[in-house]
Coordinates of C-alpha atoms in Angstrom, one line a residue:
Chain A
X81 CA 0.0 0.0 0.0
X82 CA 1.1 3.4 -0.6
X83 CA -0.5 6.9 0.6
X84 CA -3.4 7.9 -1.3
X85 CA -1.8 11.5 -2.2
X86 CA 0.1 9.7 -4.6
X87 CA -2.2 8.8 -6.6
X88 CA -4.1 12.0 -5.9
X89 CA -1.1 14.3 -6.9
X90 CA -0.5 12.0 -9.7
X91 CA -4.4 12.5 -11.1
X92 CA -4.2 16.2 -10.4
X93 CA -0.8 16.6 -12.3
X94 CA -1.7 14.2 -15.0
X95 CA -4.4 16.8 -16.7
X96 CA -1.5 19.9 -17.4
X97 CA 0.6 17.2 -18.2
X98 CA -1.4 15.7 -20.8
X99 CA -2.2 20.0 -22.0
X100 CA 1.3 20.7 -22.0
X101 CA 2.0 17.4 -24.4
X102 CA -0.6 17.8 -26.6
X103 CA 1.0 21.7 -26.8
X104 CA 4.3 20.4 -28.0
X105 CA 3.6 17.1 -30.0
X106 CA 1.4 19.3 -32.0
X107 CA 4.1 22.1 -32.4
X108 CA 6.8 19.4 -32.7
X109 CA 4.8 17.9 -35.8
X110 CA 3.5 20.3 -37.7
X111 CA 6.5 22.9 -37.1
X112 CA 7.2 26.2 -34.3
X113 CA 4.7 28.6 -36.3
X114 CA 1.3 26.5 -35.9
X115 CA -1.3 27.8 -34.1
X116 CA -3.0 25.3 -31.6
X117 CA -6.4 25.4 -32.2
X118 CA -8.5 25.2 -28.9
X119 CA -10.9 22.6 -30.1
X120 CA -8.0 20.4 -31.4
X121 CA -6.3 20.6 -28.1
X122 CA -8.9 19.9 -26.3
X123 CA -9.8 16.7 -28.2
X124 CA -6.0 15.7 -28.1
X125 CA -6.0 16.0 -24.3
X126 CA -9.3 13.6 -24.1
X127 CA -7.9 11.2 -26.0
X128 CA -4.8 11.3 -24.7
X129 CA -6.4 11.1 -20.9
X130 CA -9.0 8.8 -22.2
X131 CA -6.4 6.4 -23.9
X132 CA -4.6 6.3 -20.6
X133 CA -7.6 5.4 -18.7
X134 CA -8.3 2.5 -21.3
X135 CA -5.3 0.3 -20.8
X136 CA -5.7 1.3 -16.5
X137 CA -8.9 0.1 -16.5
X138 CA -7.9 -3.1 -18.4
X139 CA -5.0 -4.0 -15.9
X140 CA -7.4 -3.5 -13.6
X141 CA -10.0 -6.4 -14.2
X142 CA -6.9 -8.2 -15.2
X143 CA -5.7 -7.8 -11.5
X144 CA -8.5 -7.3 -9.4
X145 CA -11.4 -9.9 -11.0
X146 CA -9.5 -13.1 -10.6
X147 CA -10.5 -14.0 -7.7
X148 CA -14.1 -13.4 -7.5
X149 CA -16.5 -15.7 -9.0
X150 CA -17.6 -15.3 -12.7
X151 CA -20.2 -13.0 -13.8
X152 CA -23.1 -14.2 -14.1
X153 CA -24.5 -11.1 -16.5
X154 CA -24.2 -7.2 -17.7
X155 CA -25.4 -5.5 -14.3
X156 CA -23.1 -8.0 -12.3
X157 CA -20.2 -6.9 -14.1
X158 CA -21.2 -2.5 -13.5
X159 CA -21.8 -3.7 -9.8
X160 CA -18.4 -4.7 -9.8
X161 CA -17.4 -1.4 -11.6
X162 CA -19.4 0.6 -8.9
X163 CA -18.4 -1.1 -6.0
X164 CA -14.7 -2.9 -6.1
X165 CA -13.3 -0.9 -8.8
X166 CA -14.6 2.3 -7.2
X167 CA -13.1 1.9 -3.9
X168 CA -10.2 0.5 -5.4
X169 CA -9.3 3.6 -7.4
X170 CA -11.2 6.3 -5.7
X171 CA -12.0 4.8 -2.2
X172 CA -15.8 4.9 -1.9
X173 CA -18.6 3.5 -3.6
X174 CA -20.6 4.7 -6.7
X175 CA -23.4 6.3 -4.4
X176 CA -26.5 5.6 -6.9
X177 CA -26.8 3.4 -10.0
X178 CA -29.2 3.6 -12.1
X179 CA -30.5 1.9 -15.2
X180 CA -33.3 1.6 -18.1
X181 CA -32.7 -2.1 -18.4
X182 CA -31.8 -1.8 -22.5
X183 CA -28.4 -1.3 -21.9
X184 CA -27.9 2.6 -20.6
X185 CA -26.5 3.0 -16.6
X186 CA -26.1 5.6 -14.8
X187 CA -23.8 5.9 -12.0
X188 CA -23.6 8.9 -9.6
X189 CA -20.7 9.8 -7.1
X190 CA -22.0 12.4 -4.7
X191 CA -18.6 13.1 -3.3
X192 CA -15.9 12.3 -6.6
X193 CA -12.8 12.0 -4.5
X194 CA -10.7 13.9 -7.3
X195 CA -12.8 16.9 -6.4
X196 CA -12.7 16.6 -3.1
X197 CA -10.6 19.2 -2.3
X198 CA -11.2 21.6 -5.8
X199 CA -12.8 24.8 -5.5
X200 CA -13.6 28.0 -7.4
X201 CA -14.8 30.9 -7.0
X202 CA -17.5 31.3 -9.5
X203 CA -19.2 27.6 -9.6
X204 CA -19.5 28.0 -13.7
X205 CA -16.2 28.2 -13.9
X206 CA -15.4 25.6 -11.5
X207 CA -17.4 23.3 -13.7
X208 CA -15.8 24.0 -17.1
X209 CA -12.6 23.5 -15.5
X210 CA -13.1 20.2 -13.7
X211 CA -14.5 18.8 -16.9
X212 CA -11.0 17.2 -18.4
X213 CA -10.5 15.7 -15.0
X214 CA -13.0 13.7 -15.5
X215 CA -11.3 12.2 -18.4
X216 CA -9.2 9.7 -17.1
X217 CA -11.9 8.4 -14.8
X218 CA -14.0 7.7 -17.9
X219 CA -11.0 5.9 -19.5
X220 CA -10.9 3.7 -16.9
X221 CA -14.8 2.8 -16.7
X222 CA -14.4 2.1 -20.3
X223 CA -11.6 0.4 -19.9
X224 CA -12.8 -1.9 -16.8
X225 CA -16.0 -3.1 -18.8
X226 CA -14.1 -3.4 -22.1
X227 CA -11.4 -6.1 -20.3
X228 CA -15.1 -7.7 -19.1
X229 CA -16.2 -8.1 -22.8
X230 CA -18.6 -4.9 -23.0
X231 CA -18.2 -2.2 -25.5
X232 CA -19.6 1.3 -24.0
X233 CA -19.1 4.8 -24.8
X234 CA -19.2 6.5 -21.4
X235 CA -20.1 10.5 -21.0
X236 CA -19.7 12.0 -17.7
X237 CA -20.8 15.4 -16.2
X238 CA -21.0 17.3 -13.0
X239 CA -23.7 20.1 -11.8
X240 CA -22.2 20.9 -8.7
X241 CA -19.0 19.8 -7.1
X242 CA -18.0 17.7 -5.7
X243 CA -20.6 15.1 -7.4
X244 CA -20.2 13.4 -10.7
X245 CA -22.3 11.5 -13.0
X246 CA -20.8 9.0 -15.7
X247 CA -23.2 7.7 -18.2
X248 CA -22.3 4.6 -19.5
X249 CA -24.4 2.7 -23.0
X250 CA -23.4 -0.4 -23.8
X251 CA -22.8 -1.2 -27.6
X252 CA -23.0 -5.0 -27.5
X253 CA -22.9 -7.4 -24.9
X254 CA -21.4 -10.9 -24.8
X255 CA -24.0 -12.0 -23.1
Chain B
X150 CA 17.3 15.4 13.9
X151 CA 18.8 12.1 15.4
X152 CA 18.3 9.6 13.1
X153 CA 16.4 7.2 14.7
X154 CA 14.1 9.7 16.1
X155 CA 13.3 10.1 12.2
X156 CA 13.0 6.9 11.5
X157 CA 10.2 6.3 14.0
X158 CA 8.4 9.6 13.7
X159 CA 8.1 8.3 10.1
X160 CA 6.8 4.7 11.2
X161 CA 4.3 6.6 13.4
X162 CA 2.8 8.9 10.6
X163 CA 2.5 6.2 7.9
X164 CA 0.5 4.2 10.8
X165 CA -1.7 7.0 12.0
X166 CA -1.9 9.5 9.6
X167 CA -1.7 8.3 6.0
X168 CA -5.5 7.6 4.0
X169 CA -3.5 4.1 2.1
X170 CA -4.3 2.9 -1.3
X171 CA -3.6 -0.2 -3.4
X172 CA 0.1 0.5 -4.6
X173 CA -0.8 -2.0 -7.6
X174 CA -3.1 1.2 -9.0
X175 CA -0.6 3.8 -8.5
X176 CA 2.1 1.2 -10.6
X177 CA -0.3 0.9 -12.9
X178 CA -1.3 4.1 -13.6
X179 CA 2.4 5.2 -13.2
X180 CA 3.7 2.9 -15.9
X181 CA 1.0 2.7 -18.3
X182 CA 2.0 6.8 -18.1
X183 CA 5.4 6.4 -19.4
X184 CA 4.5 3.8 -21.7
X185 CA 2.0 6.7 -23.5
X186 CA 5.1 8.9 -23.4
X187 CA 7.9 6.6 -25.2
X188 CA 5.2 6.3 -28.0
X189 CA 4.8 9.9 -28.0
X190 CA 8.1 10.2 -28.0
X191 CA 9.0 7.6 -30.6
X192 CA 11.4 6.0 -27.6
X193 CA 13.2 9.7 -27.7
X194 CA 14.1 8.4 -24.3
X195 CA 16.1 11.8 -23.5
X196 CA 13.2 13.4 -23.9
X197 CA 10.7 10.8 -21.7
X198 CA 12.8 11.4 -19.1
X199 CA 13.0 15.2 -19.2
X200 CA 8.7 15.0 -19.0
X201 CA 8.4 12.9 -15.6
X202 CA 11.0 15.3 -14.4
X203 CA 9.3 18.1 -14.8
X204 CA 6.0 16.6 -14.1
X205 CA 7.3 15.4 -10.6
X206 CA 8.5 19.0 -10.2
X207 CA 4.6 20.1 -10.4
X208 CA 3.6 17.8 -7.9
X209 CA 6.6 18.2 -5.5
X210 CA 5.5 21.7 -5.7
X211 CA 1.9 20.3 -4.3
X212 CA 3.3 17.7 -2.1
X213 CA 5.5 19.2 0.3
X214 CA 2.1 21.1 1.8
X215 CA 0.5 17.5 2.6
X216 CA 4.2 16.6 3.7
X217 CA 4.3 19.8 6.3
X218 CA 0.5 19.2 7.2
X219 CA 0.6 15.0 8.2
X220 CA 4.5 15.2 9.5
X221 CA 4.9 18.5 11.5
X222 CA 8.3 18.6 10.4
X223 CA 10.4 21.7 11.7
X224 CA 12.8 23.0 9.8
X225 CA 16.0 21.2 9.2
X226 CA 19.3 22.8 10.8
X227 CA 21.7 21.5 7.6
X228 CA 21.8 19.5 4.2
X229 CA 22.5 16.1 6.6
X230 CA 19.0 16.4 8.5
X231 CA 17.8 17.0 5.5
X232 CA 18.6 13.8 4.0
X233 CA 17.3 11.6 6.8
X234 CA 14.3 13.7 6.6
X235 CA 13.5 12.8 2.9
X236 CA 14.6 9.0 3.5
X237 CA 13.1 8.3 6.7
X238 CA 10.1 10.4 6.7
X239 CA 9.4 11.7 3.0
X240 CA 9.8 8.7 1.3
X241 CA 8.8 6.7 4.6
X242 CA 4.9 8.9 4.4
X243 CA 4.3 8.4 0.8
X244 CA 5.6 5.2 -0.3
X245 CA 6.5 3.7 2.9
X246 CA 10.0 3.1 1.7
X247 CA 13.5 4.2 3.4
X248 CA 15.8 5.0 1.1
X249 CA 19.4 4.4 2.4
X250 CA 21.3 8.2 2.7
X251 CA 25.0 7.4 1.8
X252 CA 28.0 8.7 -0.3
X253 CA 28.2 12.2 1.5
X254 CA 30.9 14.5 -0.9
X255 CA 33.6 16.0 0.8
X256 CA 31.7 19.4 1.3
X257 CA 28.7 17.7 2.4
X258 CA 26.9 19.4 -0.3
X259 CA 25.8 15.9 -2.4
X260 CA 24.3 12.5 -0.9
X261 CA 23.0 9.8 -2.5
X262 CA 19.6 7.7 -1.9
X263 CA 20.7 4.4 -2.6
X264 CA 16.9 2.6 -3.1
X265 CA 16.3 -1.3 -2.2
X266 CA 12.9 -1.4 -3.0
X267 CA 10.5 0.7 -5.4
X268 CA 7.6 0.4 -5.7
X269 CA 6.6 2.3 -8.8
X270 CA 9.2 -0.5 -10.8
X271 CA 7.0 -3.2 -9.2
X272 CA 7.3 -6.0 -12.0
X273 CA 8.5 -3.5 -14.4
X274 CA 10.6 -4.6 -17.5
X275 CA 12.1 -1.9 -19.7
X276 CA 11.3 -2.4 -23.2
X277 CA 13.6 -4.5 -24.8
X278 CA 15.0 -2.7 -28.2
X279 CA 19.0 -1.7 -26.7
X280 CA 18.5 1.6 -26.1
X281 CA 15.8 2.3 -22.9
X282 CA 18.4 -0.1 -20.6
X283 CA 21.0 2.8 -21.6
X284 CA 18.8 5.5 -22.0
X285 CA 15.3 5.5 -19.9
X286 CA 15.3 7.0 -16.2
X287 CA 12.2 5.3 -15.5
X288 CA 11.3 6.5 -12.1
X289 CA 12.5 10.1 -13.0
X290 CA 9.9 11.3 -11.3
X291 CA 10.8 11.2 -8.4
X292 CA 14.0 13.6 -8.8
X293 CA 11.4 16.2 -10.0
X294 CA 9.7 15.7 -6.8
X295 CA 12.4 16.2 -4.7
X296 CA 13.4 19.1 -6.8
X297 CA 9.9 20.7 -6.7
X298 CA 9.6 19.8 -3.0
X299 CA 12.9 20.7 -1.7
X300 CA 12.5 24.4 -3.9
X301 CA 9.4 25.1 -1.7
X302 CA 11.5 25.1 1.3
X303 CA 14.1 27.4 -0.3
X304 CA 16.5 24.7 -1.2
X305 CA 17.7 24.4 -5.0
X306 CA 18.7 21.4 -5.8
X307 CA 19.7 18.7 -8.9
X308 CA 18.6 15.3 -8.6
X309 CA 19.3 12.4 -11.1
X310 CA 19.7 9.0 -11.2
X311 CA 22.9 7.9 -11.4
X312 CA 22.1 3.4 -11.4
X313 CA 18.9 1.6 -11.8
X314 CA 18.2 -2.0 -11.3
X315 CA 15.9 -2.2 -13.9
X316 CA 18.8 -1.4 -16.3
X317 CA 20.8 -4.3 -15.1
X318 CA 22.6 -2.0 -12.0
X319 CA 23.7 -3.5 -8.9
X320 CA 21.4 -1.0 -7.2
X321 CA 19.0 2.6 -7.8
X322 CA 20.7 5.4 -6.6
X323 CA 20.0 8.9 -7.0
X324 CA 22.5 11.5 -6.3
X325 CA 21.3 14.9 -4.9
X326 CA 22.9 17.8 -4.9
X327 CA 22.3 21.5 -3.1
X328 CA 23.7 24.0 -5.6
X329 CA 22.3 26.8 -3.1
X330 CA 19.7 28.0 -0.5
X331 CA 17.5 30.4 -2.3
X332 CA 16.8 33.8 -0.4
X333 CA 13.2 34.6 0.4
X334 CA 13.0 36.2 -3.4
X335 CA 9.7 37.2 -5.1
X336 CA 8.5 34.4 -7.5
X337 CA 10.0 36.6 -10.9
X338 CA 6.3 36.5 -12.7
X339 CA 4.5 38.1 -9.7
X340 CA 3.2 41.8 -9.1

């Protein structure tokens, strides 16, 4: 076990870090005199932190599913997302799931431990600029179900901090 | 401060004071990180190991707060307390590690952490195409840390790796060195 701040300060530093990459790869492609368009930026940084998120989540399942018996279908597998996974990586459980039975959950966090100790001034702004932190974290639920066998896309929002809600649709299931 | 006295104010915080988390995540995360960057990088290892160092400067500039708030450290009286300090209590809080402090230069101005375990190079393997055994500082991020940590606190400082066992070295060391004590100066982009 190590202290949690390390993963904290590592999931705080990894959003200007994945800003300041997109920056230069972009410059370092296309040559010093580009202008970075803010759109494209911001799309590289998503993908960027989604990508990351991706491969986390799989190691994830890889690591932490072995030894629990198999799944028996779809809404056993987000349990395991909302409950083991969650506490795993952000040391609480998904507060409230929700779902329309045709392959849509929703999962809400009241307290997102990434934005526990985030705060703004003006709460507009606060919420524009905790939106790519909430990147990675969708990586990883993407990730987590995709090493389970489920393709999703997975959207995720926040009206007032320090909740969050991450939508997740299933494409197909295996089951 | 004596350095036993470190040592188990260091055992004591970890106990009572740390929130803990699975260190598989943080390895994980961690090296599924650098693996993004090498791509990025097209294995410009030079350059991978130029990004974790300045992104463990950010964060050293962020962790030495939570390091003052859960230790109660007081200030140390010279570059040797210092040392034990960041073995026994810095690396002891965050990654329950204890570095070994050795190698002291004649002016007592460089030390080196010599590193038995790590746990960010937990079941690592470097990739295997000749060059990231000679080239790749794959915990780098740690000297950013300490840089970024140690400049809150006045202290300038270069940190690099000097061995690494996942290049094939006997051991990890990391040598340290104060260039000076900064005075209280006004950050140079502030009005």
């Amino acid at each position: 076990f190590l202290n949690s701040s390390c993963f904290d300060l590592l999931l705080i530093e990894m959003v200007p870090f994945a800003y300041r990459l997109a920056q230069q790869l972009t410059v370092e492609r296309s040559g010093a005199n580009t202008q970075v368009d803010d759109e494209e930026q911001r799309e590289a940084v998503f993908r960027r932190l989604d990508a990351l998120g991706y491969r986390v989540g799989q190691g994830l399942v890889e690591r932490f599913s072995r030894d629990r018996p198999r799944f028996t279908d779809t809404l056993d597998m987000i349990k395991f997302l909302c409950k083991d996974i969650w506490i795993l990586v952000f040391r609480k459980q998904i507060d409230n799931l929700k779902t329309n039975h045709r392959g849509v959950y929703v999962l809400t966090d009241h307290s997102f431990r990434p934005f526990a100790r985030m705060s703004m001034s003006s709460p507009s702004e606060a919420l524009a600029r905790v939106q790519p932190f909430l990147w990675f974290p969708c990586g990883i639920i993407r990730g987590v179900l995709a090493g389970m066998g489920i393709e999703a896309t997975v959207q995720a929002e926040t009206v007032e901090l320090p909740g969050a809600t991450f939508q997740i649709k299933t494409v197909t299931t295996n089951i | 401060m004596a350095s036993n006295k470190a040592a188990r104010d260091g055992e004591k915080i970890w106990k009572t004071n740390v929130d803990k988390v699975n260190a598989e995540l943080v390895t994980l995360t961690y090296g599924t990180m650098v693996a993004q960057l090498c791509s990025d990088f097209n294995h410009k290892y030079g350059e991978v190991n130029q990004q974790l160092d300045k992104m463990g400067y950010n964060i050293g500039m962020r962790l030495i707060e939570d390091f003052f708030a859960k230790s109660g450290v007081q200030r140390c009286g010279n570059l040797r307390e210092t040392a034990e300090t960041i073995s026994k209590i810095g690396f002891k809080m965050f990654l329950n590690i204890t570095p070994t402090v050795s190698n002291w230069s004649a002016d007592n101005k460089s030390f080196s952490l010599i590193f038995d375990e790590n746990p960010l190079a937990d079941c690592v393997e470097l990739p295997n195409d000749g060059r990231a055994q000679d080239e790749l500082w794959f915990s780098n991020i740690f000297c950013g840390i300490l840089r970024g940590a140690l400049e809150m606190v006045q202290m300038q400082v270069e940190a690099h790796y000097v061995a690494d066992v996942l290049r094939g070295d006997e051991t990890t060391e990391m040598r340290i060195t104060l260039l000076r004590y900064m005075e209280d100066e006004m950050p140079p982009d502030d009005e």
